CSV table of C-alpha atoms in Angstrom, one decimal:
chain,number,residue,atom,x,y,z
A,6,MET,CA,7.6,-104.2,17.8
A,7,GLU,CA,8.4,-107.4,19.6
A,8,TYR,CA,6.2,-107.8,22.6
A,9,GLU,CA,7.5,-111.2,23.5
A,10,LYS,CA,10.6,-109.7,25.0
A,11,ARG,CA,8.7,-107.3,27.2
A,12,ARG,CA,7.6,-108.3,30.6
A,13,ASP,CA,4.3,-108.1,32.3
A,14,LEU,CA,3.4,-105.6,35.0
A,15,ILE,CA,0.9,-106.9,37.5
A,16,LEU,CA,-0.2,-104.9,40.5
A,17,ALA,CA,-2.7,-106.1,43.0
A,18,GLY,CA,-3.4,-104.5,46.2
A,19,SER,CA,-1.9,-101.2,46.8
A,20,GLY,CA,1.3,-100.3,45.0
A,21,THR,CA,3.2,-97.9,42.9
A,22,ALA,CA,5.1,-98.8,39.7
A,23,ALA,CA,7.2,-97.0,37.2
A,24,GLY,CA,6.1,-96.6,33.6
A,25,GLY,CA,7.8,-98.2,30.7
A,26,ARG,CA,7.3,-100.8,28.0
A,27,TYR,CA,5.4,-103.8,29.0
A,28,ASN,CA,3.6,-106.7,27.4
A,29,ARG,CA,0.6,-107.0,29.6
A,30,VAL,CA,-0.3,-104.6,32.4
A,31,GLU,CA,-2.9,-105.5,35.0
A,32,LEU,CA,-3.8,-103.0,37.7
A,33,SER,CA,-6.2,-104.2,40.3
A,34,GLY,CA,-6.4,-102.8,43.8
A,35,SER,CA,-5.4,-99.3,44.3
A,36,CYS,CA,-2.3,-98.4,42.4
A,37,LYS,CA,-0.4,-95.6,40.9
A,38,VAL,CA,1.9,-95.7,37.8
A,39,ALA,CA,4.4,-92.9,37.5
A,40,GLY,CA,5.4,-92.2,33.9
A,41,ASP,CA,4.4,-93.2,30.4
A,42,ILE,CA,3.3,-96.7,29.6
A,43,GLU,CA,3.5,-98.5,26.3
A,44,CYS,CA,2.0,-102.0,26.2
A,45,GLU,CA,0.0,-104.6,24.3
A,46,ARG,CA,-2.9,-104.9,26.8
A,47,LEU,CA,-3.8,-102.8,29.8
A,48,ARG,CA,-6.5,-103.7,32.2
A,49,VAL,CA,-7.6,-101.6,35.1
A,50,ALA,CA,-9.8,-103.4,37.6
A,51,GLY,CA,-9.4,-101.5,40.8
A,52,SER,CA,-8.7,-97.9,41.2
A,53,ALA,CA,-5.6,-96.6,39.3
A,54,THR,CA,-4.0,-93.4,38.6
A,55,ILE,CA,-1.6,-93.2,35.7
A,56,ASP,CA,0.7,-90.1,35.7
A,57,GLY,CA,1.7,-90.2,32.1
A,58,ARG,CA,0.8,-91.0,28.5
A,59,VAL,CA,-0.6,-94.4,27.7
A,60,LYS,CA,-0.3,-96.3,24.5
A,61,SER,CA,-1.9,-99.7,24.4
A,62,ALA,CA,-3.4,-102.0,21.6
A,63,VAL,CA,-6.1,-103.0,24.0
A,64,LEU,CA,-7.2,-101.1,27.0
A,65,THR,CA,-10.0,-102.1,29.3
A,66,VAL,CA,-11.3,-100.3,32.4
A,67,SER,CA,-13.7,-101.9,34.7
A,68,GLY,CA,-12.7,-100.1,37.8
A,69,SER,CA,-12.0,-96.5,38.3
A,70,SER,CA,-9.1,-94.8,36.6
A,71,ARG,CA,-7.4,-91.5,36.1
A,72,PHE,CA,-5.2,-90.9,33.2
A,73,GLU,CA,-3.2,-87.7,33.7
A,74,GLY,CA,-1.7,-87.8,30.2
A,75,SER,CA,-3.1,-88.5,26.8
A,76,LEU,CA,-4.3,-91.9,25.8
A,77,GLU,CA,-3.9,-93.9,22.6
A,78,ALA,CA,-5.4,-97.3,22.1
A,79,GLY,CA,-6.5,-99.6,19.3
A,80,GLU,CA,-9.5,-100.6,21.3
A,81,LEU,CA,-10.6,-98.9,24.4
A,82,GLU,CA,-13.4,-100.3,26.5
A,83,VAL,CA,-14.7,-98.6,29.6
A,84,LYS,CA,-17.2,-100.4,31.8
A,85,GLY,CA,-16.2,-98.5,34.9
A,86,LYS,CA,-15.0,-95.0,35.2
A,87,ALA,CA,-12.2,-93.2,33.3
A,88,HIS,CA,-11.0,-89.7,33.6
A,89,ILE,CA,-8.6,-88.7,30.8
A,90,ALA,CA,-7.0,-85.3,31.3
A,91,GLU,CA,-5.7,-84.9,27.8
A,92,HIS,CA,-6.6,-86.2,24.3
A,93,ALA,CA,-8.0,-89.7,23.8
A,94,THR,CA,-7.5,-91.5,20.5
A,95,ALA,CA,-8.8,-95.0,19.8
A,96,LYS,CA,-9.8,-96.9,16.7
A,97,ARG,CA,-12.7,-98.4,18.6
A,98,LEU,CA,-14.2,-96.9,21.7
A,99,LEU,CA,-16.8,-98.6,23.6
A,100,ILE,CA,-18.3,-96.9,26.6
A,101,SER,CA,-20.7,-98.5,28.9
A,102,GLY,CA,-19.4,-96.8,32.0
A,103,LEU,CA,-18.5,-93.2,32.6
A,104,VAL,CA,-15.8,-91.3,30.7
A,105,HIS,CA,-14.6,-87.8,31.0
A,106,VAL,CA,-12.1,-86.4,28.5
A,107,GLY,CA,-10.4,-83.1,29.1
A,108,LYS,CA,-9.5,-82.4,25.5
A,109,GLN,CA,-10.4,-84.0,22.2
A,110,VAL,CA,-11.6,-87.5,21.3
A,111,SER,CA,-10.8,-89.0,18.0
A,112,GLY,CA,-11.5,-92.5,16.7
A,113,GLU,CA,-13.1,-94.5,13.9
A,114,GLU,CA,-15.9,-96.1,15.8
A,115,ILE,CA,-17.4,-94.7,19.0
A,116,GLU,CA,-20.3,-96.4,20.8
A,117,VAL,CA,-21.7,-94.9,23.9
A,118,SER,CA,-24.2,-96.7,26.1
A,119,GLY,CA,-23.0,-95.1,29.3
A,120,SER,CA,-22.0,-91.6,29.6
A,121,LEU,CA,-19.4,-89.6,27.7
A,122,THR,CA,-18.2,-86.1,28.4
A,123,VAL,CA,-15.8,-84.4,26.1
A,124,GLU,CA,-14.6,-80.8,26.8
A,125,GLU,CA,-13.5,-80.1,23.2
A,126,ASN,CA,-14.2,-81.8,19.9
A,127,CYS,CA,-15.2,-85.4,19.2
A,128,ALA,CA,-14.5,-86.9,15.8
A,129,ALA,CA,-15.1,-90.4,14.4
A,130,GLU,CA,-16.3,-92.2,11.3
A,131,THR,CA,-19.3,-93.5,13.2
A,132,PHE,CA,-20.7,-92.2,16.4
A,133,LYS,CA,-23.5,-94.2,18.0
A,134,ALA,CA,-25.0,-93.3,21.3
A,135,LYS,CA,-27.7,-94.9,23.3
A,136,GLY,CA,-26.5,-93.3,26.5
A,137,SER,CA,-25.8,-89.8,27.4
A,138,PHE,CA,-23.1,-87.4,26.1
A,139,ARG,CA,-21.9,-83.9,26.5
A,140,ILE,CA,-19.5,-82.5,23.9
A,141,GLY,CA,-18.2,-79.0,24.4
A,142,GLY,CA,-17.2,-78.5,20.8
A,143,LEU,CA,-18.0,-80.2,17.5
A,144,LEU,CA,-19.2,-83.7,17.2
A,145,ASN,CA,-18.0,-84.7,13.7
A,146,ALA,CA,-18.8,-88.1,12.2
A,147,ASP,CA,-19.9,-89.5,8.9
A,148,LEU,CA,-22.7,-91.2,10.7
A,149,VAL,CA,-24.1,-89.8,13.9
A,150,ASP,CA,-26.7,-92.2,15.2
A,151,ILE,CA,-28.3,-91.2,18.5
A,152,THR,CA,-31.1,-92.9,20.4
A,153,LEU,CA,-32.2,-90.8,23.3
A,154,TYR,CA,-32.5,-92.5,26.6
A,155,HIS,CA,-30.9,-89.6,28.5
A,156,HIS,CA,-30.3,-85.9,28.0
A,157,SER,CA,-27.4,-85.2,25.6
A,158,GLU,CA,-25.8,-82.1,24.2
A,159,ALA,CA,-23.2,-80.9,21.8
A,160,GLU,CA,-22.3,-77.4,20.8
A,161,GLU,CA,-22.3,-78.4,17.1
A,162,ILE,CA,-23.0,-81.6,15.2
A,163,GLY,CA,-21.8,-82.1,11.6
A,164,GLY,CA,-21.5,-85.0,9.2
A,165,GLU,CA,-23.1,-86.9,6.4
A,166,VAL,CA,-26.0,-88.7,8.0
A,167,ILE,CA,-27.3,-87.5,11.3
A,168,ARG,CA,-30.1,-89.4,13.0
A,169,VAL,CA,-31.6,-88.7,16.3
A,170,ARG,CA,-34.4,-91.0,17.6
A,171,ARG,CA,-36.5,-91.2,20.6
A,172,GLY,CA,-35.7,-94.1,22.8
A,173,LYS,CA,-38.3,-96.9,22.7
A,174,ALA,CA,-38.2,-98.0,26.3
A,175,PHE,CA,-40.8,-97.0,28.8
A,176,SER,CA,-39.9,-93.9,30.7
A,177,PHE,CA,-41.5,-92.0,33.4
A,178,GLY,CA,-40.4,-88.8,31.6
A,179,ARG,CA,-42.6,-89.4,28.6
A,180,TRP,CA,-45.4,-90.4,30.8
A,181,LEU,CA,-45.1,-87.1,32.7
A,182,GLY,CA,-45.2,-85.1,29.5
A,183,ALA,CA,-43.0,-83.0,27.2
A,184,ALA,CA,-41.2,-81.1,29.9
A,185,TYR,CA,-39.6,-84.3,31.2
A,186,ARG,CA,-38.7,-85.8,27.9
A,187,HIS,CA,-35.1,-86.7,27.2
A,188,ARG,CA,-33.7,-84.3,24.7
A,189,LEU,CA,-30.7,-83.5,22.6
A,190,ARG,CA,-29.5,-80.0,22.6
A,191,ALA,CA,-27.3,-78.4,20.0
A,192,GLU,CA,-26.6,-75.0,18.7
A,193,THR,CA,-26.1,-76.1,15.1
A,194,ILE,CA,-26.7,-79.4,13.3
A,195,GLU,CA,-25.4,-79.8,9.7
A,196,GLY,CA,-25.5,-82.8,7.5
A,197,ASP,CA,-26.5,-84.1,4.1
A,198,GLU,CA,-29.3,-86.2,5.6
A,199,VAL,CA,-30.7,-85.0,8.9
A,200,MET,CA,-33.5,-86.8,10.8
A,201,LEU,CA,-34.3,-85.5,14.2
A,202,GLU,CA,-36.7,-86.3,17.1
A,203,ASP,CA,-36.8,-84.7,20.5
A,204,THR,CA,-34.1,-82.2,19.5
A,205,ARG,CA,-33.7,-78.6,20.6
A,206,ALA,CA,-31.5,-76.7,18.1
A,207,LYS,CA,-31.0,-73.1,17.0
A,208,MET,CA,-30.0,-74.0,13.5
A,209,VAL,CA,-30.4,-77.1,11.3
A,210,ARG,CA,-28.9,-77.1,7.8
A,211,GLY,CA,-29.0,-80.0,5.4
A,212,ASN,CA,-30.0,-81.3,2.0
A,213,ASP,CA,-32.8,-83.5,3.1
A,214,VAL,CA,-34.2,-82.6,6.5
A,215,LYS,CA,-36.8,-84.4,8.6
A,216,ILE,CA,-37.9,-82.7,11.7
A,217,GLY,CA,-39.7,-85.3,13.8
A,218,PRO,CA,-42.0,-85.2,16.9
A,219,GLY,CA,-40.7,-83.3,20.0
A,220,CYS,CA,-38.3,-81.1,18.1
A,221,GLU,CA,-38.0,-77.4,18.7
A,222,ILE,CA,-35.8,-75.7,16.0
A,223,ASP,CA,-35.3,-72.0,15.5
A,224,ARG,CA,-34.4,-72.1,11.9
A,225,VAL,CA,-34.0,-74.8,9.2
A,226,GLU,CA,-32.1,-74.2,6.0
A,227,TYR,CA,-32.3,-77.0,3.4
A,228,ASN,CA,-31.7,-77.4,-0.3
A,229,GLY,CA,-33.4,-80.6,-1.1
A,230,SER,CA,-36.6,-81.7,0.8
A,231,ILE,CA,-38.1,-80.9,4.2
A,232,GLU,CA,-40.6,-82.7,6.4
A,233,ILE,CA,-42.0,-81.3,9.5
A,234,ASP,CA,-44.0,-83.4,12.0
A,235,ALA,CA,-47.2,-82.0,13.4
A,236,ASP,CA,-45.7,-82.4,16.9
A,237,ALA,CA,-42.6,-80.3,16.1
A,238,VAL,CA,-42.0,-76.6,16.4
A,239,VAL,CA,-39.9,-75.0,13.6
A,240,ARG,CA,-39.9,-71.2,13.8
A,241,GLU,CA,-38.5,-70.5,10.4
A,242,HIS,CA,-37.5,-72.6,7.4
A,243,LYS,CA,-36.0,-71.6,4.2
A,244,LYS,CA,-35.0,-73.4,1.0
A,245,ILE,CA,-31.5,-72.3,-0.1
B,18,MET,CA,-4.9,-62.4,8.5
B,19,GLU,CA,-7.1,-63.0,5.6
B,20,ARG,CA,-8.7,-60.3,3.6
B,21,GLU,CA,-11.7,-61.9,2.0
B,22,LEU,CA,-14.0,-64.6,3.4
B,23,ILE,CA,-16.5,-67.0,1.9
B,24,SER,CA,-19.4,-68.4,3.9
B,25,LYS,CA,-19.9,-72.2,4.2
B,26,LYS,CA,-23.1,-71.9,2.4
B,27,GLU,CA,-21.6,-70.2,-0.6
B,28,LEU,CA,-18.6,-72.6,-0.6
B,29,LEU,CA,-20.8,-75.6,-0.8
B,30,GLU,CA,-22.8,-74.0,-3.6
B,31,ARG,CA,-19.8,-73.0,-5.6
B,32,THR,CA,-17.8,-76.2,-5.3
B,33,GLY,CA,-20.7,-78.7,-5.2
B,34,ILE,CA,-19.4,-80.6,-2.3
B,35,SER,CA,-21.6,-81.8,0.5
B,36,TYR,CA,-21.6,-81.2,4.3
B,37,GLY,CA,-20.5,-84.8,4.7
B,38,GLN,CA,-17.4,-84.2,2.6
B,39,LEU,CA,-16.5,-81.0,4.2
B,40,TYR,CA,-16.8,-82.4,7.7
B,41,ARG,CA,-14.9,-85.6,6.7
B,42,TRP,CA,-12.0,-83.4,5.2
B,43,LYS,CA,-12.0,-81.4,8.4
B,44,ARG,CA,-11.8,-84.5,10.4
B,45,LYS,CA,-8.9,-85.9,8.3
B,46,LYS,CA,-7.1,-82.5,8.7
B,47,LEU,CA,-7.3,-81.8,5.0
B,48,ILE,CA,-8.6,-78.4,5.9
B,49,PRO,CA,-6.8,-76.8,8.8
B,50,GLU,CA,-8.8,-76.0,11.9
B,51,ASP,CA,-7.9,-72.3,11.8
B,52,TRP,CA,-9.6,-71.8,8.5
B,53,PHE,CA,-12.9,-72.3,10.1
B,54,ILE,CA,-13.8,-68.8,11.2
B,55,ARG,CA,-17.0,-68.5,13.3
B,56,LYS,CA,-18.9,-65.3,13.1
B,57,SER,CA,-22.3,-64.1,14.3
B,58,THR,CA,-24.7,-63.1,11.6
B,59,PHE,CA,-28.3,-62.1,11.8
B,60,THR,CA,-29.3,-65.7,11.4
B,61,GLY,CA,-27.1,-66.9,14.2
B,62,GLN,CA,-23.6,-68.4,14.1
B,63,GLU,CA,-22.1,-69.0,10.7
B,64,THR,CA,-18.8,-70.4,9.6
B,65,PHE,CA,-16.6,-68.6,7.1
B,66,PHE,CA,-13.4,-69.5,5.4
B,67,PRO,CA,-10.5,-67.6,3.8
B,68,ARG,CA,-11.9,-67.4,0.4
B,69,GLU,CA,-8.9,-67.8,-2.0
B,70,ARG,CA,-7.2,-70.5,0.1
B,71,ILE,CA,-10.2,-72.7,0.7
B,72,LEU,CA,-11.3,-72.6,-2.9
B,73,GLU,CA,-7.9,-73.6,-4.0
B,74,ARG,CA,-7.7,-76.3,-1.4
B,75,ILE,CA,-11.1,-77.8,-2.3
B,76,HIS,CA,-10.2,-77.8,-6.0
B,77,LYS,CA,-6.9,-79.6,-5.2
B,78,ILE,CA,-8.7,-82.2,-3.0
B,79,LEU,CA,-11.3,-82.8,-5.7
B,80,SER,CA,-8.7,-83.3,-8.4
B,81,MET,CA,-6.6,-85.6,-6.3
B,82,LYS,CA,-9.1,-87.5,-4.3
B,83,ASP,CA,-9.6,-90.3,-6.9
B,84,SER,CA,-5.9,-91.1,-7.2
B,85,HIS,CA,-4.8,-90.6,-3.6
B,86,SER,CA,-6.2,-91.7,-0.3
B,87,LEU,CA,-7.4,-89.1,2.2
B,88,ASP,CA,-4.4,-90.0,4.5
B,89,GLU,CA,-2.0,-89.3,1.6
B,90,LEU,CA,-3.7,-86.0,0.9
B,91,ALA,CA,-3.6,-85.1,4.6
B,92,ASP,CA,0.2,-85.7,4.6
B,93,GLN,CA,0.6,-83.5,1.7
B,94,PHE,CA,-1.4,-80.6,3.2
B,95,SER,CA,0.0,-81.0,6.7
B,96,PRO,CA,2.3,-78.2,7.9
B,97,ASN,CA,4.5,-80.8,9.4
B,98,PRO,CA,7.6,-81.3,7.4
B,99,ALA,CA,8.1,-84.5,5.4
B,100,GLU,CA,11.0,-86.7,6.2
B,101,ILE,CA,13.2,-86.5,3.2
B,102,ALA,CA,16.6,-85.6,1.9
B,103,LEU,CA,17.3,-84.6,-1.6
B,104,SER,CA,20.7,-84.1,-3.3
B,105,ALA,CA,21.6,-80.7,-4.8
B,106,ASP,CA,21.1,-82.2,-8.3
B,107,GLU,CA,17.6,-83.3,-7.5
B,108,VAL,CA,16.8,-79.9,-6.1
B,109,LEU,CA,17.6,-78.4,-9.5
B,110,LYS,CA,16.1,-81.2,-11.5
B,111,ARG,CA,12.7,-80.9,-9.7
B,112,HIS,CA,12.7,-77.2,-10.3
B,113,ILE,CA,12.5,-76.5,-6.6
B,114,VAL,CA,14.8,-73.6,-7.0
B,115,SER,CA,17.0,-72.0,-9.7
B,116,LYS,CA,20.7,-72.3,-10.0
B,117,THR,CA,21.2,-68.6,-9.1
B,118,THR,CA,19.3,-69.1,-5.8
B,119,LEU,CA,21.1,-72.2,-5.0
B,120,ASP,CA,24.5,-70.5,-5.5
B,121,TYR,CA,23.5,-67.6,-3.4
B,122,PHE,CA,22.3,-70.0,-0.7
B,123,TYR,CA,25.7,-71.8,-0.8
B,124,GLU,CA,27.4,-68.4,-0.3
B,125,GLN,CA,25.4,-68.1,2.9
B,126,THR,CA,25.7,-71.6,4.3
B,127,GLY,CA,28.5,-73.2,2.5
B,128,ALA,CA,28.0,-75.9,-0.1
B,129,MET,CA,25.7,-78.8,0.8
B,130,GLU,CA,25.4,-82.2,-0.6
B,131,SER,CA,22.0,-83.2,0.6
B,132,PHE,CA,19.1,-81.1,1.7
B,133,THR,CA,16.8,-82.0,4.5
B,134,PHE,CA,13.3,-80.6,4.6
B,135,ASP,CA,14.2,-77.6,6.7
B,136,LYS,CA,17.1,-76.6,4.3
B,137,LEU,CA,14.8,-77.2,1.3
B,138,LEU,CA,12.2,-74.9,2.9
B,139,GLN,CA,14.8,-72.3,3.5
B,140,VAL,CA,16.1,-72.3,0.0
B,141,TYR,CA,12.6,-72.5,-1.4
B,142,VAL,CA,11.5,-69.5,0.6
B,143,LEU,CA,14.6,-67.7,-0.6
B,144,GLU,CA,13.7,-68.3,-4.1
B,145,GLN,CA,10.1,-67.2,-3.6
B,146,ILE,CA,11.1,-63.9,-1.9
B,147,LEU,CA,13.9,-63.1,-4.4
B,148,ARG,CA,11.5,-63.8,-7.2
B,149,THR,CA,9.1,-61.1,-6.0
B,150,GLY,CA,11.8,-58.5,-6.7
B,151,ALA,CA,10.7,-56.7,-3.6
B,152,ILE,CA,13.8,-57.3,-1.6
B,153,SER,CA,17.5,-57.3,-2.2
B,154,LEU,CA,20.0,-60.1,-1.6
B,155,ASP,CA,21.2,-58.5,1.6
B,156,GLU,CA,17.7,-58.3,2.9
B,157,ALA,CA,17.0,-61.9,2.0
B,158,ARG,CA,19.8,-62.9,4.3
B,159,ILE,CA,17.9,-61.5,7.2
B,160,VAL,CA,14.9,-63.7,6.3
B,161,LEU,CA,17.1,-66.8,5.9
B,162,ALA,CA,18.7,-66.2,9.3
B,163,ALA,CA,15.3,-65.6,11.0
B,164,LEU,CA,13.8,-68.7,9.4
B,165,ALA,CA,16.7,-70.9,10.5
B,166,ASP,CA,16.5,-69.5,14.0
B,167,HIS,CA,12.8,-70.0,14.4
B,168,TYR,CA,12.2,-73.1,12.3
B,169,ASP,CA,11.7,-75.3,15.4
B,170,GLN,CA,9.1,-73.0,17.0
B,171,LEU,CA,7.2,-72.6,13.7
B,172,GLN,CA,6.9,-76.4,13.0
B,173,GLY,CA,3.4,-77.7,12.7
B,174,LYS,CA,1.9,-74.2,12.9
B,175,SER,CA,0.4,-72.3,10.0
B,176,CYS,CA,2.2,-69.0,9.9
B,177,GLU,CA,3.0,-66.2,7.7
B,178,LEU,CA,6.3,-64.5,6.8
B,179,LEU,CA,6.2,-60.7,6.8
B,180,PHE,CA,8.9,-58.5,5.5
B,181,ILE,CA,8.4,-54.9,6.3
B,182,ARG,CA,10.2,-51.6,5.7
B,183,LYS,CA,10.1,-48.2,7.1
B,184,PHE,CA,12.3,-45.3,6.2
B,185,GLY,CA,15.0,-47.5,4.7
B,186,LEU,CA,15.0,-49.8,7.7
B,187,ALA,CA,14.0,-53.4,6.9
B,188,THR,CA,13.1,-56.3,9.1
B,189,CYS,CA,11.1,-59.5,9.0
B,190,LEU,CA,8.7,-61.4,11.3
B,191,PHE,CA,6.7,-64.5,11.5
B,192,VAL,CA,3.1,-64.4,12.6
B,193,THR,CA,1.3,-67.7,13.6
B,194,ALA,CA,-2.3,-68.1,12.8
B,195,PRO,CA,-4.8,-67.2,14.0
B,196,GLY,CA,-3.6,-63.7,14.6
B,197,GLU,CA,-3.7,-60.4,12.9
B,198,VAL,CA,-1.0,-57.7,12.7
B,199,TYR,CA,-1.7,-54.0,12.2
B,200,PHE,CA,1.0,-51.5,11.2
B,201,GLU,CA,1.5,-47.8,11.5
B,202,LYS,CA,1.0,-45.9,8.3
B,203,ASP,CA,4.7,-45.5,7.4
B,204,VAL,CA,5.3,-49.2,7.3
B,205,LYS,CA,5.5,-50.8,3.9
B,206,VAL,CA,4.8,-54.5,3.7
B,207,ALA,CA,7.2,-55.7,1.1
B,208,ILE,CA,6.5,-59.4,1.3
B,209,ARG,CA,3.7,-61.5,2.8
B,210,LEU,CA,4.3,-65.2,2.3
B,211,PRO,CA,2.1,-67.9,3.9
B,212,LEU,CA,4.6,-70.5,5.0
B,213,ALA,CA,2.1,-73.3,5.2
B,214,ARG,CA,1.4,-72.8,1.5
B,215,ALA,CA,5.1,-72.7,0.7
B,216,ILE,CA,5.5,-76.0,2.5
B,217,GLU,CA,2.6,-77.5,0.6
B,218,GLU,CA,4.0,-76.4,-2.7
B,219,LEU,CA,7.4,-77.6,-1.8
B,220,LYS,CA,6.0,-81.0,-0.9
B,221,GLU,CA,4.2,-81.2,-4.2
B,222,LYS,CA,7.4,-80.5,-6.0
B,223,ILE,CA,9.3,-83.0,-3.9
B,224,ASN,CA,6.6,-85.7,-4.7
B,225,ALA,CA,6.3,-84.7,-8.3
B,226,THR,CA,8.6,-87.4,-9.7
């Protein structure tokens, strides 16, 4: 693709533009784009609504944005707010702001330090979260690495290595006791290596399972080793 | 639509694969989403798979994964047709269909120099259903026509071809997964052919040389 021949689209202030193929797209101010966009870089700094599909090598949102169609990016960085009505696909997805996805998310690397809500499944090679997330379906990644600073939940979590740790920072919650602790909630967690802290799950399956402090698990099935912390509740565990 | 199921636990035990592999293959679409069947059991939610198909698929992946990348495998297993055109000679040479089937196909459609994937699939399905011996040439024509008509709608879906008979009356239908069909007692199911599998076999044959 020859991006040199494409023109830039720069909207500042309030305006409306048609979709199309561009080189660089900058949307600041309050704007609306009607139609699909394909571009090399897209930056949303103000408040923008895009009524179509978006395909961009680099996409940055620092303002507030609404994408009515699906979104495909090489790198997607959201420091502000993004609402994506359809699927979101990105090689690298960095979220320090607030993201809501109406359907599925897939990528290679996902890092969440803000907040991510996905209505359906979320798949990646690595999923790292230090913020909060809510996933309506399956969270599927080779490596799931979660440090809990906020409440998080997923219907199911599956992968090779699943690590959930308690955030180290001082929090009033911990000081106030267990009831206020930030927790991860999931129906089922399955992985080859599962290490959990502060997790509430109905079923945990794995080869080597470590249930750390603050966990409450209904049933653990394992076929290698198991370790249960004194400060964890496991109602049932069984070697398969 | 599947008769026998296997639980995830048993699957991992029998094939020796790990959770990580299973989830990775699911993510890469080497195992179709609709093969993951959730059921409630006394220990809570469990996942089941169509037994025969998943075991076959896993063995195929295991035997090919060292020589092919996961993306290549995903292409091969995908129900989306490959972009390709073969000449009539190549169709015979790669043993996709027999000469008899090809001649019969020509009778229906007129002679063809090159075959695109949809035509290849039609003639391949024709070969498969004739080979079962369960239907006649005339009846096969019904299937061919139906397949040609609905090919576009069926693209990318995993579906099954059913050919049924009742009191000398014959017809065919396509059922997309996940879905089940139940028949009244006089209906005989003459042919039940999973198209996704036919597509996969066909791709294997196309890529064979």
